[in-house]
Every structure is written in structure tokens, then in C-alpha cells.
Coordinates of C-alpha atoms in Angstrom, one line a residue:
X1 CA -30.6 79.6 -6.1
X2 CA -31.5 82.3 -4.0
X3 CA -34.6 84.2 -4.9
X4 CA -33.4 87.5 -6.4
X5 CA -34.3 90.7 -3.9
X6 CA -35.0 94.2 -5.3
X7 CA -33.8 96.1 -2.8
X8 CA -34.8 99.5 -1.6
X9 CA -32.3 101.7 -0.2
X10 CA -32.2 103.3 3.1
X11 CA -29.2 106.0 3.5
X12 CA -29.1 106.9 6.8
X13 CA -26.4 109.7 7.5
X14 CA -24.9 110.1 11.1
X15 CA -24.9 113.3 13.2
X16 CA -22.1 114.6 15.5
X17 CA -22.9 118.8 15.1
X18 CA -20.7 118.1 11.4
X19 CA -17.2 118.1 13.7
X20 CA -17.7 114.6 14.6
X21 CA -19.1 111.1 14.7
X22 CA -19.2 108.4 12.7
X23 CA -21.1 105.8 10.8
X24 CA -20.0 103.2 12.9
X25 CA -21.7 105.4 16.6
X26 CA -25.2 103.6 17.4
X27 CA -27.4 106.5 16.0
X28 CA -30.0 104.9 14.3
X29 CA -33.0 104.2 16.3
X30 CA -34.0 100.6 16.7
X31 CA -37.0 101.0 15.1
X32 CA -35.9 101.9 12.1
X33 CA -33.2 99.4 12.3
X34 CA -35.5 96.3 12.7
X35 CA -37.4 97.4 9.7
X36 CA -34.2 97.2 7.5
X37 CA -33.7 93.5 8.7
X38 CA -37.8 92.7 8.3
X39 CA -38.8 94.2 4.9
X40 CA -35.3 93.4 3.3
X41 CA -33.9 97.2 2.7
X42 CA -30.5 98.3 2.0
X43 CA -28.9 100.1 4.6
X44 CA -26.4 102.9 4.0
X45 CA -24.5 104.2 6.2
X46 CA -22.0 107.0 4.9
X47 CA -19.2 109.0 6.1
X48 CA -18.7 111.9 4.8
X49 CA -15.4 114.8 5.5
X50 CA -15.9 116.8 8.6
X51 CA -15.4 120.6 9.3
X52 CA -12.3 121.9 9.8
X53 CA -10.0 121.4 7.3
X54 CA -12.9 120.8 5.1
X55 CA -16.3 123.1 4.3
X56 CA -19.8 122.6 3.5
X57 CA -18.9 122.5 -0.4
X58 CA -16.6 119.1 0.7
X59 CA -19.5 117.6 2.4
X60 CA -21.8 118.3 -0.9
X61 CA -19.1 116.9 -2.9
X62 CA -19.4 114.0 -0.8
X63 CA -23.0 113.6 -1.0
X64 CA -22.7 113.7 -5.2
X65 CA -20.0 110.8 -5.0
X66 CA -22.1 108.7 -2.8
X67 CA -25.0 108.7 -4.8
X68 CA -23.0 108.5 -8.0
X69 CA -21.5 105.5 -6.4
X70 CA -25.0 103.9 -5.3
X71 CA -26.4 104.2 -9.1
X72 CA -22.9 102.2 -10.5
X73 CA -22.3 99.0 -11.5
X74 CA -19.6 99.0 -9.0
X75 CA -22.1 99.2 -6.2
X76 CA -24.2 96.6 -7.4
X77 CA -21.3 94.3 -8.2
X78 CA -20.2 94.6 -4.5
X79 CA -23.4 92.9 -3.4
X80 CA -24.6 89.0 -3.0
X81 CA -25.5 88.4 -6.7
X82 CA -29.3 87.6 -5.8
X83 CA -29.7 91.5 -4.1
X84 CA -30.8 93.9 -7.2
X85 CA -30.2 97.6 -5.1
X86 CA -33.3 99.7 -6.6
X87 CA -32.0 102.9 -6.8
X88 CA -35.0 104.6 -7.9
X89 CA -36.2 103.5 -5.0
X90 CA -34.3 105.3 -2.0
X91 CA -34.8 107.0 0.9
X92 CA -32.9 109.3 2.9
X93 CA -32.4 109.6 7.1
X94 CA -30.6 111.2 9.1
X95 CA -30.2 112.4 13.0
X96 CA -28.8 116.0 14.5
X97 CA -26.3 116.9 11.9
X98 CA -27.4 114.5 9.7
X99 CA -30.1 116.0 9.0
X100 CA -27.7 118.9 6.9
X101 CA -26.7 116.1 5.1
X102 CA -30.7 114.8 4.4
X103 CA -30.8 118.1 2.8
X104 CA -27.8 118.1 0.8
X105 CA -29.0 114.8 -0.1
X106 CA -32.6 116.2 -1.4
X107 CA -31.0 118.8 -3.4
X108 CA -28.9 115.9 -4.8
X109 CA -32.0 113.9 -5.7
X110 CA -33.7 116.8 -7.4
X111 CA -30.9 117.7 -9.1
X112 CA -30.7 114.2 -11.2
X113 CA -34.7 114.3 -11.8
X114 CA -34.3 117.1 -13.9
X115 CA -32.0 114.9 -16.2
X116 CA -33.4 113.7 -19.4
X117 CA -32.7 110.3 -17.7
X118 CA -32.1 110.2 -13.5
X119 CA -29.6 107.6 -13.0
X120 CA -31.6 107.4 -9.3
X121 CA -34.4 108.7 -7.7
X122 CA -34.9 109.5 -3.9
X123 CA -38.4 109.0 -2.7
X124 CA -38.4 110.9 0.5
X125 CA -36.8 112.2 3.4
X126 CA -36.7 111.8 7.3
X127 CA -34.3 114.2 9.1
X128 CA -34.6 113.7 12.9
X129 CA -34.2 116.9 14.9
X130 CA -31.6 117.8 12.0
X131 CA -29.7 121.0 11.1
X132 CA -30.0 122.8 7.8
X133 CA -33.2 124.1 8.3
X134 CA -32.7 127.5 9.1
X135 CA -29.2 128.5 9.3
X136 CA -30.1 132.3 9.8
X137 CA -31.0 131.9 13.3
X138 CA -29.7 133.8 16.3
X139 CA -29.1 130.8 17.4
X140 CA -26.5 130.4 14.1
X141 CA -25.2 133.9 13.4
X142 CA -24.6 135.6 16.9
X143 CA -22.8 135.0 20.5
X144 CA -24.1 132.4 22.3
X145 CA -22.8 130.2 25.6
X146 CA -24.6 127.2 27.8
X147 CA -26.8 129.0 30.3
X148 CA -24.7 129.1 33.8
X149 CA -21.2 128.6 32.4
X150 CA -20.0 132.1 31.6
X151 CA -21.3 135.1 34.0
X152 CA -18.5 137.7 33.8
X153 CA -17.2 139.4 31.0
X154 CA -13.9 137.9 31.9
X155 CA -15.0 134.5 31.7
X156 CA -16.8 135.1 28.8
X157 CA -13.1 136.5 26.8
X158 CA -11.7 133.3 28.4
X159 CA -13.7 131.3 26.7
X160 CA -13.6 132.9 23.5
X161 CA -9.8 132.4 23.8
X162 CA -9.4 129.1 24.7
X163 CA -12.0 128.0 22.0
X164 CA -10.0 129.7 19.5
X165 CA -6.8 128.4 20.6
X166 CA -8.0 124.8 20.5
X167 CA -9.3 125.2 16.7
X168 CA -5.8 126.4 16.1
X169 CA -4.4 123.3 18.3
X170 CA -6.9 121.0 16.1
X171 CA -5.6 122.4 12.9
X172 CA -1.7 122.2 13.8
X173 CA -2.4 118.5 15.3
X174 CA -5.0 117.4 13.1
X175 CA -4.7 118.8 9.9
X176 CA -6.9 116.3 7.8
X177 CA -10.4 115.4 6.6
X178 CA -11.6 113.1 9.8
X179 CA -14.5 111.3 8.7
X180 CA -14.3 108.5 11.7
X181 CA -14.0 110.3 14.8
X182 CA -16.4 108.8 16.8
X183 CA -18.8 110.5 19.8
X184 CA -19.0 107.4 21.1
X185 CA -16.4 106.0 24.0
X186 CA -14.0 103.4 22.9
X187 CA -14.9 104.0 19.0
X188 CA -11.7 104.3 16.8
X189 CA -11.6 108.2 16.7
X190 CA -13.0 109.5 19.9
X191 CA -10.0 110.6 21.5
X192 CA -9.9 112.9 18.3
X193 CA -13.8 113.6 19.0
X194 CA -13.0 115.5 21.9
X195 CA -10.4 118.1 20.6
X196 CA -13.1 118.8 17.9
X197 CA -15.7 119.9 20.0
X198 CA -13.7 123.1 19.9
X199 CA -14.8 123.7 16.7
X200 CA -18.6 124.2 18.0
X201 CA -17.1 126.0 21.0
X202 CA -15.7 128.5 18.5
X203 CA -18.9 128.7 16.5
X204 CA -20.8 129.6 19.5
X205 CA -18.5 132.0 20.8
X206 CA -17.1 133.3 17.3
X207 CA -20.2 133.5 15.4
X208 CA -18.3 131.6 12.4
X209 CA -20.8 128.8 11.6
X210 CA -21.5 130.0 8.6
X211 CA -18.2 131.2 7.7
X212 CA -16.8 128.1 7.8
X213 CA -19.8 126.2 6.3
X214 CA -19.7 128.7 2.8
X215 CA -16.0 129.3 2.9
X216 CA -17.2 133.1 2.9
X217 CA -14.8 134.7 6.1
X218 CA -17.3 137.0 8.1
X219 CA -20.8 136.1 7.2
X220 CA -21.7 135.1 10.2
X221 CA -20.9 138.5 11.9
X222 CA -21.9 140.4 9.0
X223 CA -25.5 138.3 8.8
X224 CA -25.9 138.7 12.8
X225 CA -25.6 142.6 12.7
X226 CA -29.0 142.8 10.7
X227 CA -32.4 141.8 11.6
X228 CA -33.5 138.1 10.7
X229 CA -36.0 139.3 8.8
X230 CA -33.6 140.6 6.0
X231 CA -31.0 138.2 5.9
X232 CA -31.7 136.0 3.3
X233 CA -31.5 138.6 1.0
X234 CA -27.7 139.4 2.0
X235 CA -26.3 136.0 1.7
X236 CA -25.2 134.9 -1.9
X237 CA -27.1 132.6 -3.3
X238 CA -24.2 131.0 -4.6
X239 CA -24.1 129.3 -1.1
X240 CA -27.7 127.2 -2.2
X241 CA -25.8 124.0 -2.5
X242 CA -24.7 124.2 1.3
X243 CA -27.2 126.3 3.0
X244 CA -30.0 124.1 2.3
X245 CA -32.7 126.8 3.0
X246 CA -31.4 128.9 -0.1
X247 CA -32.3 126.1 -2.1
X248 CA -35.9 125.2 0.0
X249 CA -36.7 129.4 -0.5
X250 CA -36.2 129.2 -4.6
X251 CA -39.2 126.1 -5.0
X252 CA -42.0 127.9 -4.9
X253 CA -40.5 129.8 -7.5
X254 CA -39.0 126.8 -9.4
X255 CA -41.1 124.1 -8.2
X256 CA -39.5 120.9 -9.7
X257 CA -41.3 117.5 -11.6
X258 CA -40.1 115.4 -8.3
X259 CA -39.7 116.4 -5.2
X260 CA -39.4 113.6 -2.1
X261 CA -41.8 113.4 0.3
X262 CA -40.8 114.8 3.7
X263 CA -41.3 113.6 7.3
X264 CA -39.9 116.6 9.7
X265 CA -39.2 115.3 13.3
X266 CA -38.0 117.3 16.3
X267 CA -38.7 117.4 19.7
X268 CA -39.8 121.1 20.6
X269 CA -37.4 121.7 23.7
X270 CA -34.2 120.9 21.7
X271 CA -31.8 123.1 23.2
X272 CA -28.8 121.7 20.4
X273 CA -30.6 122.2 17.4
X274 CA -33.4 124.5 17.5
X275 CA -37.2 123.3 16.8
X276 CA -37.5 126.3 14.7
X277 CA -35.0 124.8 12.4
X278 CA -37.7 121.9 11.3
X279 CA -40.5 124.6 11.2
X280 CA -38.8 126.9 8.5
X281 CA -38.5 124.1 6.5
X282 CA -42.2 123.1 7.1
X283 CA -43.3 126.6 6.0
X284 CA -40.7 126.8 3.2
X285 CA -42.0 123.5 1.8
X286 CA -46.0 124.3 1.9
X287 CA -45.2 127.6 0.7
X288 CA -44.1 125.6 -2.6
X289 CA -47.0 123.6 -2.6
X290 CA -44.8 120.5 -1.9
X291 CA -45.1 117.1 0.4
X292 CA -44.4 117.9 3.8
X293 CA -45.2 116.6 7.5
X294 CA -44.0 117.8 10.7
X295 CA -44.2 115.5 13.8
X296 CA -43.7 117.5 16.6
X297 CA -42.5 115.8 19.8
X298 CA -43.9 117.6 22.8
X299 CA -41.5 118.0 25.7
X300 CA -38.9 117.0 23.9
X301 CA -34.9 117.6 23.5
X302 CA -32.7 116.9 20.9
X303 CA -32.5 113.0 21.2
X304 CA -36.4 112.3 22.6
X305 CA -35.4 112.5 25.8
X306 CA -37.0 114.0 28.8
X307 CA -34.4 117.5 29.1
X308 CA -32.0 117.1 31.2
X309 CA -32.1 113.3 31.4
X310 CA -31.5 110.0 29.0
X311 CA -35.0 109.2 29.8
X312 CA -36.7 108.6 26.2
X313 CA -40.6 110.5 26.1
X314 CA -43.4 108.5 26.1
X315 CA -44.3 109.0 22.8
X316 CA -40.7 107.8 21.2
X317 CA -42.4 104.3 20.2
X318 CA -45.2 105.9 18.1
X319 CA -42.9 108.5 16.8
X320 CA -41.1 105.8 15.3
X321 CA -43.2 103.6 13.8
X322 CA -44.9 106.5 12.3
X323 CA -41.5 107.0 10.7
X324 CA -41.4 103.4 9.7
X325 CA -44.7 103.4 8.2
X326 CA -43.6 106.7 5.9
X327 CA -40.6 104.8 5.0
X328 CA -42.8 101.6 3.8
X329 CA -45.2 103.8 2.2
X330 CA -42.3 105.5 0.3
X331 CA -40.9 102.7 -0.9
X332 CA -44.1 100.7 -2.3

């Protein structure tokens, strides 16, 4: 017989700006991939329903069934009968926009500690240059367009047209919950892929992010017509369970029994998500007193690259065995 494993579990959710990707695109970093096959870990890797039909609440729903799912006896019936999956023992990952879902995911785990008995724990968290952090940027809740693409005001109500008529072409066409469309070439889903990327076009030029992330039509206008400053105190806190920093803002208020360690990485010349992103949730975090690290990679854009190239930075190998070696630590 086969020496019985208690397993920890590694979830590790995929990005794709929450329009797209997939858990089958290569998006976890090698690093972290060779520690799941040394140490014996679990790896998850989830979809979950993308935006348009669907809304931030569908994606939170999502993260609820998945956990739900892991602490079952269905889950651990589906395994080799010598793998035990500790699920007070897990960790969460995830890269660009699954680092929203990280979040979600946090919110989740805190959630069930507060039970009088958690049917799982999560340990910590590692979101890799990841969105949710500070949804009440500029960068979030007013006009924006790639630098040299758009220089006349004609061009720029041609682009706001055509963005808005491709959401309307992806709805008509593709009126379901995609949860496999693929960023990467020849992955079952792709061809979909690219009609999405409307979506973010439409954000950008629309200022809807928000709107369509809450359900709440307008709040990403109305939010962008007043100072950053004050508005937090305009959007409904209702919206916690999906605007991750509602929830983040309320712990040094209600700081909970358990809360999992954090590791924060982002390069600082991300031009997809911004760096600032990772640092309101750094402040937010002290602020409460809680367990939080932020590993700031110098000179670099959203996938620790050089900008403007596919060239990783020098300092991608230490950045991720430090994430390893948070992982390990969590786990013990």
C-alpha cells in the first residue's frame, strides 16, 4: 500500500482582465509549479464565469461553490485513496485578474473562520500583480485609451463606438457564461477570447468597470466625477463581497480571529494593472494590524518582464522562490 499523503492545497486562479482565459493557459510560473510536484501539494486550478453575461456577484458565487466543493466528501472521494486533501491547510494564488479572485477567495476564508466550526481554513494568499486592490482608481472609474492610439476627438468617438458595438456583438453572439476562453493561441476558446477583449475596450473607454462588476448601472461615471479621496464613502457597501477593498477597509474596524498571511507582488511599471493596486491593499492591511508583505519588483510590468518586451527581469528567480518559501512556510 501506498503511504497515505496529507495533502496541502494550492488554488491557483487564472487571470485574463476577468473577460477571459482559462485554467488550462500556462499562467502559473514554474517555480511555483515544481514545488507542487516536489513537496506533494494539491494543485487547483478553477474556472470560474466570466464578465458579460455574468457579474462580480457570479464570480463570488463561484468562489463559495469551489471551496464548498474542496471541504466535501465528494472532493476527497475523487482522489487516489492514499491522498488525504488537508483543507485546513490551503493556500490561495493567483496572477492579473486572478488576483480579484485571491481576494474573493480571502473574504471566503474569513468568512468560514468565524463559524463555530470552519469546514476549511485558508492559510495565506499570493496575488501576483492582481486586480482588486483598489478599484477606485482613475485608472478604474474614468476615460482612459493606450498612449498613441487615439489623438483626435474623432478617433477617440470611434473608438468608443466600435467598443460598444462589439459588447453588443458579444452579447447577441455569445450570450453565455464562458469560463474556457482561452488567451492562449490554439486553446479551445480563443477565437472567443478575442471578441471579448471588447469588453475591457468598453471599460476603458465607457468607464463601466465597476458597473458591470456591482450590477449597479453608472457607478463608474458617477464615482469618477468626484475626487478619489471621497469615493469610498459613495459606493454601497453592499458591494464588499465584490469590491474586495470595501471588505479590506472594514478590518481595522472588525479585525477577525484568522486572517491569512499575505504576500503582495507587482512589478512597479505595470501599465495593465496598476502597482498602486497592491499598495492600497498593503496600507489597508497594516492599518488593521494584520500579516502583510509587499515585494516590489523594480522595473517591472505586469508579467516581470522588462516593458515593452517578453524579457523576464533579473530578479524573477528570487521573486519566486521567495514566493515558494512563503507558501512552505504557510503550509507547515
Amino acid at each position: 500500500a501506498e503511504k497515505e499523503l496529507d495533502a496541502p492545497i494550492l488554488v491557483a486562479w487564472h487571470g485574463g482582465g476577468l473577460i477571459d482565459g482559462s485554467r488550462e493557459d500556462p499562467f502559473i510560473y514554474e517555480p511555483l509549479l515544481e514545488a507542487v510536484a516536489q513537496y506533494g501539494w494539491l494543485l487547483i486550478r478553477p474556472d470560474y464565469r466570466l464578465v458579460l453575461p455574468s457579474n462580480g456577484y457570479d464570480m463570488a458565487d463561484d468562489v463559495t461553490a469551489l471551496f464548498s466543493y474542496l471541504a466535501s466528501r465528494t472532493f476527497a472521494s475523487s482522489l487516489p485513496s492514499h491522498i488525504k486533501p488537508n483543507v485546513h491547510n490551503i493556500v490561495v494564488t493567483g496572477f492579473s485578474a486572478g488576483g480579484h479572485l485571491v481576494r474573493l477567495s480571502v473574504i471566503e476564508g474569513v468568512t468560514e473562520s468565524k463559524k463555530s466550526e470552519p469546514q476549511f481554513t485558508i492559510k495565506a494568499n499570493v496575488p501576483y500583480y492582481g486586480m482588486g486592490g483598489d478599484y477606485l482608481l482613475d485608472y478604474w472609474t474614468k476615460y482612459r485609451h493606450a498612449p498613441g492610439k487615439i489623438v483626435t476627438e474623432e478617433e477617440m468617438i470611434q473608438a468608443k463606438e466600435n467598443a460598444l458595438d462589439g459588447v453588443k456583438m458579444l452579447l447577441a453572439k455569445e450570450a453565455r457564461e464562458v469560463s474556457t476562453a482561452g488567451y492562449t493561441p490554439g486553446l479551445e476558446g480563443q477565437d472567443i477570447a478575442l471578441t471579448r477583449q471588447h469588453v475591457w475596450e468598453w471599460w476603458a473607454y465607457h468607464s463601466t468597470f465597476l458597473d458591470v462588476i456591482t450590477g449597479e448601472e453608472g457607478l463608474g461615471a458617477k464615482l469618477g466625477a468626484l475626487p478619489y479621496e471621497e469615493r469610498i464613502a459613495v459606493i454601497d457597501k453592499k458591494h464588499a463581497r465584490v469590491v474586495p477593498q470595501l471588505f479590506y477597509e472594514q478590518l481595522k474596524i472588525d479585525k477577525p480571529a484568522h486572517f491569512p498571511q499575505t504576500l503582495l507582488i507587482h512589478g512597479n511599471k505595470d501599465e495593465s494593472v496598476p502597482y498602486e493596486e497592491s499598495l492600497n491593499s498593503l496600507r489597508q492591511l497594516k492599518e488593521a494590524g494584520l500579516p502583510v508583505e509587499l515585494i516590489t519588483v523594480e522595473g517591472a510590468n505586469h508579467s516581470l518582464c522588462h516593458p515593452g518586451t517578453e524579457k523576464r527581469v533579473d530578479s524573477w528567480s528570487d521573486v519566486n522562490g521567495r514566493a515558494v518559501d512563503f507558501i512552505r512556510a504557510a503550509f507547515v
